[in-house]
Amino acid sequence: MKQITDKDVAIIILNWNAYDDTFECLKSLEHLTYPYFHVFLVDNASQDNSFDKLQEDYKEGKFNVPITFIQTGANLGFAGGNNVAIKEAYNQGYQYFWLLNNDTVVDPNALTPLVDSIKKDPTIGIAGSKIYYYGTNKIWFAGGIVNKLTGNTKHIGMKDIDSEKYSSVLDVDYVTGCSLFFRKEILDTVGYMVEDYFLYYEETDWNLRASQMGWKIKYIPTSVVYHKVSSSSGGESNISPAVNYYLIRNAIAMIKRTQPSYYITIAVIYSLWNVFKNILKIFLYRQDNKLVRIKLGFTAVFDGVFGKMGKL
């Protein structure tokens, strides 16, 4: 086995039924200017043969990057799948980890500034990229803000054309799991991402807990990544009923787990307000599955309050 040094980065990519996206993401890694990395491609029991096809591609020499393939055997969600690969890399001795969505394409210089920022400042635990909408210079993420009363999260600069104001390093509340670089000590002090969120808010919870333990969370604008904003969730304007459920439930759960107990009342009121706003949207925009959407909205609030977590 290769001797791991303090230069080496474990790049963690989670695949689930997305051969084309994952293929393009892996190909983009071939152009990284930072040479000391190894890819851990983990699959959550895909049903489309994508994982087998990607392994075959690797055997045929279609990827000029080192890859370890890991099959979880079940759909463990975002945190569960990523944690499997993170634990494998941790056990091998890696000190730096880069979580990267499989529906991203990276700029050749994306990794170097992340490594440099954390190596230069031992108080930085997590660092994140400037993320554009795929194929544009329109910002999807330039740092994250969390409202610690309501659980609402916000991407700084979202949908803005990039400009000088998004070119400074910032202390932020959280870095999205779409491109999240962290040091080994986060695992030693904070632990792994909580897996029962299943989808959404697991990395936000993780960032908040890291911050509470004294780690700095930084936005690094010279690291650039392009994101194909997920169509599987229905897109930004028409998210699926299940995704809406996770967003509402997990916001409440995150507040319960990371903030003073008296914050929960505000978070629940805010979530109920969101449910009623969503009901209005259901009829205004003539969304499908109306009854399912309405029922899941109220169920999400109930489950968040009473701690019914995991996969819907």
PDB file of N, CA and C in Angstrom, residues 176-222:
ATOM      1  N   THR A 176     -21.026  24.035   1.989  1.00  0.00           N
ATOM      2  CA  THR A 176     -21.867  22.980   1.438  1.00  0.00           C
ATOM      3  C   THR A 176     -21.063  21.727   1.141  1.00  0.00           C
ATOM      4  N   GLY A 177     -21.708  20.574   1.311  1.00  0.00           N
ATOM      5  CA  GLY A 177     -21.076  19.299   1.021  1.00  0.00           C
ATOM      6  C   GLY A 177     -20.789  19.080  -0.451  1.00  0.00           C
ATOM      7  N   CYS A 178     -21.247  19.996  -1.287  1.00  0.00           N
ATOM      8  CA  CYS A 178     -20.952  19.934  -2.718  1.00  0.00           C
ATOM      9  C   CYS A 178     -19.451  20.015  -2.983  1.00  0.00           C
ATOM     10  N   SER A 179     -18.749  20.818  -2.181  1.00  0.00           N
ATOM     11  CA  SER A 179     -17.284  20.912  -2.234  1.00  0.00           C
ATOM     12  C   SER A 179     -16.814  21.338  -0.859  1.00  0.00           C
ATOM     13  N   LEU A 180     -16.464  20.354  -0.035  1.00  0.00           N
ATOM     14  CA  LEU A 180     -16.137  20.595   1.370  1.00  0.00           C
ATOM     15  C   LEU A 180     -14.802  19.934   1.693  1.00  0.00           C
ATOM     16  N   PHE A 181     -13.811  20.751   2.017  1.00  0.00           N
ATOM     17  CA  PHE A 181     -12.462  20.279   2.334  1.00  0.00           C
ATOM     18  C   PHE A 181     -12.277  20.363   3.844  1.00  0.00           C
ATOM     19  N   PHE A 182     -11.737  19.314   4.451  1.00  0.00           N
ATOM     20  CA  PHE A 182     -11.556  19.354   5.899  1.00  0.00           C
ATOM     21  C   PHE A 182     -10.319  18.572   6.312  1.00  0.00           C
ATOM     22  N   ARG A 183      -9.834  18.905   7.504  1.00  0.00           N
ATOM     23  CA  ARG A 183      -8.671  18.223   8.056  1.00  0.00           C
ATOM     24  C   ARG A 183      -9.096  17.064   8.958  1.00  0.00           C
ATOM     25  N   LYS A 184      -8.194  16.123   9.137  1.00  0.00           N
ATOM     26  CA  LYS A 184      -8.436  14.914   9.925  1.00  0.00           C
ATOM     27  C   LYS A 184      -8.914  15.228  11.342  1.00  0.00           C
ATOM     28  N   GLU A 185      -8.408  16.324  11.910  1.00  0.00           N
ATOM     29  CA  GLU A 185      -8.746  16.653  13.306  1.00  0.00           C
ATOM     30  C   GLU A 185     -10.228  16.939  13.509  1.00  0.00           C
ATOM     31  N   ILE A 186     -10.945  17.277  12.444  1.00  0.00           N
ATOM     32  CA  ILE A 186     -12.395  17.436  12.551  1.00  0.00           C
ATOM     33  C   ILE A 186     -13.027  16.110  12.978  1.00  0.00           C
ATOM     34  N   LEU A 187     -12.559  15.017  12.396  1.00  0.00           N
ATOM     35  CA  LEU A 187     -13.074  13.693  12.760  1.00  0.00           C
ATOM     36  C   LEU A 187     -12.708  13.332  14.191  1.00  0.00           C
ATOM     37  N   ASP A 188     -11.512  13.749  14.611  1.00  0.00           N
ATOM     38  CA  ASP A 188     -11.041  13.430  15.958  1.00  0.00           C
ATOM     39  C   ASP A 188     -11.791  14.220  17.032  1.00  0.00           C
ATOM     40  N   THR A 189     -12.195  15.440  16.705  1.00  0.00           N
ATOM     41  CA  THR A 189     -12.817  16.307  17.713  1.00  0.00           C
ATOM     42  C   THR A 189     -14.334  16.393  17.603  1.00  0.00           C
ATOM     43  N   VAL A 190     -14.841  16.397  16.383  1.00  0.00           N
ATOM     44  CA  VAL A 190     -16.286  16.566  16.156  1.00  0.00           C
ATOM     45  C   VAL A 190     -16.955  15.229  15.877  1.00  0.00           C
ATOM     46  N   GLY A 191     -16.205  14.321  15.261  1.00  0.00           N
ATOM     47  CA  GLY A 191     -16.777  13.050  14.837  1.00  0.00           C
ATOM     48  C   GLY A 191     -17.224  13.110  13.387  1.00  0.00           C
ATOM     49  N   TYR A 192     -17.937  12.091  12.965  1.00  0.00           N
ATOM     50  CA  TYR A 192     -18.412  11.995  11.584  1.00  0.00           C
ATOM     51  C   TYR A 192     -19.761  12.697  11.430  1.00  0.00           C
ATOM     52  N   MET A 193     -20.175  12.893  10.189  1.00  0.00           N
ATOM     53  CA  MET A 193     -21.500  13.465   9.941  1.00  0.00           C
ATOM     54  C   MET A 193     -22.576  12.542  10.509  1.00  0.00           C
ATOM     55  N   VAL A 194     -23.615  13.138  11.076  1.00  0.00           N
ATOM     56  CA  VAL A 194     -24.729  12.367  11.618  1.00  0.00           C
ATOM     57  C   VAL A 194     -25.540  11.802  10.454  1.00  0.00           C
ATOM     58  N   GLU A 195     -25.762  10.492  10.466  1.00  0.00           N
ATOM     59  CA  GLU A 195     -26.313   9.832   9.287  1.00  0.00           C
ATOM     60  C   GLU A 195     -27.830   9.816   9.219  1.00  0.00           C
ATOM     61  N   ASP A 196     -28.528  10.061  10.328  1.00  0.00           N
ATOM     62  CA  ASP A 196     -29.979   9.900  10.278  1.00  0.00           C
ATOM     63  C   ASP A 196     -30.718  11.073   9.624  1.00  0.00           C
ATOM     64  N   TYR A 197     -29.984  12.123   9.223  1.00  0.00           N
ATOM     65  CA  TYR A 197     -30.628  13.160   8.413  1.00  0.00           C
ATOM     66  C   TYR A 197     -31.022  12.582   7.050  1.00  0.00           C
ATOM     67  N   PHE A 198     -30.260  11.636   6.580  1.00  0.00           N
ATOM     68  CA  PHE A 198     -30.382  10.939   5.307  1.00  0.00           C
ATOM     69  C   PHE A 198     -30.068  11.840   4.107  1.00  0.00           C
ATOM     70  N   LEU A 199     -30.693  12.997   4.049  1.00  0.00           N
ATOM     71  CA  LEU A 199     -30.482  13.896   2.914  1.00  0.00           C
ATOM     72  C   LEU A 199     -30.737  15.334   3.373  1.00  0.00           C
ATOM     73  N   TYR A 200     -29.756  16.185   3.186  1.00  0.00           N
ATOM     74  CA  TYR A 200     -29.802  17.614   3.530  1.00  0.00           C
ATOM     75  C   TYR A 200     -29.589  17.874   5.028  1.00  0.00           C
ATOM     76  N   TYR A 201     -28.833  18.913   5.279  1.00  0.00           N
ATOM     77  CA  TYR A 201     -28.535  19.454   6.607  1.00  0.00           C
ATOM     78  C   TYR A 201     -27.480  18.673   7.391  1.00  0.00           C
ATOM     79  N   GLU A 202     -27.082  17.484   6.915  1.00  0.00           N
ATOM     80  CA  GLU A 202     -26.079  16.749   7.677  1.00  0.00           C
ATOM     81  C   GLU A 202     -24.752  17.494   7.734  1.00  0.00           C
ATOM     82  N   GLU A 203     -24.348  18.111   6.620  1.00  0.00           N
ATOM     83  CA  GLU A 203     -23.075  18.841   6.650  1.00  0.00           C
ATOM     84  C   GLU A 203     -23.228  20.194   7.332  1.00  0.00           C
ATOM     85  N   THR A 204     -24.432  20.769   7.313  1.00  0.00           N
ATOM     86  CA  THR A 204     -24.662  22.021   8.037  1.00  0.00           C
ATOM     87  C   THR A 204     -24.548  21.787   9.533  1.00  0.00           C
ATOM     88  N   ASP A 205     -25.183  20.739  10.021  1.00  0.00           N
ATOM     89  CA  ASP A 205     -25.051  20.314  11.420  1.00  0.00           C
ATOM     90  C   ASP A 205     -23.574  20.118  11.775  1.00  0.00           C
ATOM     91  N   TRP A 206     -22.852  19.452  10.898  1.00  0.00           N
ATOM     92  CA  TRP A 206     -21.431  19.148  11.110  1.00  0.00           C
ATOM     93  C   TRP A 206     -20.609  20.429  11.214  1.00  0.00           C
ATOM     94  N   ASN A 207     -20.857  21.369  10.306  1.00  0.00           N
ATOM     95  CA  ASN A 207     -20.168  22.658  10.336  1.00  0.00           C
ATOM     96  C   ASN A 207     -20.446  23.413  11.633  1.00  0.00           C
ATOM     97  N   LEU A 208     -21.700  23.433  12.055  1.00  0.00           N
ATOM     98  CA  LEU A 208     -22.060  24.148  13.279  1.00  0.00           C
ATOM     99  C   LEU A 208     -21.376  23.537  14.491  1.00  0.00           C
ATOM    100  N   ARG A 209     -21.349  22.226  14.556  1.00  0.00           N
ATOM    101  CA  ARG A 209     -20.692  21.569  15.687  1.00  0.00           C
ATOM    102  C   ARG A 209     -19.187  21.809  15.668  1.00  0.00           C
ATOM    103  N   ALA A 210     -18.605  21.845  14.475  1.00  0.00           N
ATOM    104  CA  ALA A 210     -17.170  22.148  14.366  1.00  0.00           C
ATOM    105  C   ALA A 210     -16.881  23.564  14.836  1.00  0.00           C
ATOM    106  N   SER A 211     -17.725  24.511  14.439  1.00  0.00           N
ATOM    107  CA  SER A 211     -17.557  25.899  14.850  1.00  0.00           C
ATOM    108  C   SER A 211     -17.673  26.044  16.357  1.00  0.00           C
ATOM    109  N   GLN A 212     -18.630  25.326  16.947  1.00  0.00           N
ATOM    110  CA  GLN A 212     -18.822  25.382  18.390  1.00  0.00           C
ATOM    111  C   GLN A 212     -17.626  24.816  19.152  1.00  0.00           C
ATOM    112  N   MET A 213     -16.831  23.996  18.490  1.00  0.00           N
ATOM    113  CA  MET A 213     -15.627  23.439  19.109  1.00  0.00           C
ATOM    114  C   MET A 213     -14.391  24.271  18.797  1.00  0.00           C
ATOM    115  N   GLY A 214     -14.601  25.432  18.174  1.00  0.00           N
ATOM    116  CA  GLY A 214     -13.511  26.368  17.966  1.00  0.00           C
ATOM    117  C   GLY A 214     -12.862  26.354  16.593  1.00  0.00           C
ATOM    118  N   TRP A 215     -13.340  25.499  15.693  1.00  0.00           N
ATOM    119  CA  TRP A 215     -12.772  25.454  14.343  1.00  0.00           C
ATOM    120  C   TRP A 215     -13.314  26.589  13.482  1.00  0.00           C
ATOM    121  N   LYS A 216     -12.450  27.173  12.656  1.00  0.00           N
ATOM    122  CA  LYS A 216     -12.888  28.180  11.690  1.00  0.00           C
ATOM    123  C   LYS A 216     -13.418  27.485  10.441  1.00  0.00           C
ATOM    124  N   ILE A 217     -14.468  28.076   9.868  1.00  0.00           N
ATOM    125  CA  ILE A 217     -15.055  27.602   8.617  1.00  0.00           C
ATOM    126  C   ILE A 217     -14.817  28.697   7.584  1.00  0.00           C
ATOM    127  N   LYS A 218     -14.139  28.389   6.498  1.00  0.00           N
ATOM    128  CA  LYS A 218     -13.718  29.418   5.549  1.00  0.00           C
ATOM    129  C   LYS A 218     -14.238  29.157   4.132  1.00  0.00           C
ATOM    130  N   TYR A 219     -14.610  30.264   3.478  1.00  0.00           N
ATOM    131  CA  TYR A 219     -14.909  30.265   2.047  1.00  0.00           C
ATOM    132  C   TYR A 219     -13.656  30.728   1.324  1.00  0.00           C
ATOM    133  N   ILE A 220     -13.192  29.908   0.362  1.00  0.00           N
ATOM    134  CA  ILE A 220     -11.952  30.172  -0.366  1.00  0.00           C
ATOM    135  C   ILE A 220     -12.290  30.425  -1.840  1.00  0.00           C
ATOM    136  N   PRO A 221     -12.367  31.680  -2.266  1.00  0.00           N
ATOM    137  CA  PRO A 221     -12.894  31.999  -3.607  1.00  0.00           C
ATOM    138  C   PRO A 221     -12.007  31.596  -4.770  1.00  0.00           C
ATOM    139  N   THR A 222     -10.719  31.360  -4.516  1.00  0.00           N
ATOM    140  CA  THR A 222      -9.837  30.964  -5.615  1.00  0.00           C
ATOM    141  C   THR A 222      -9.977  29.482  -5.971  1.00  0.00           C
TER     142      THR A 222
END
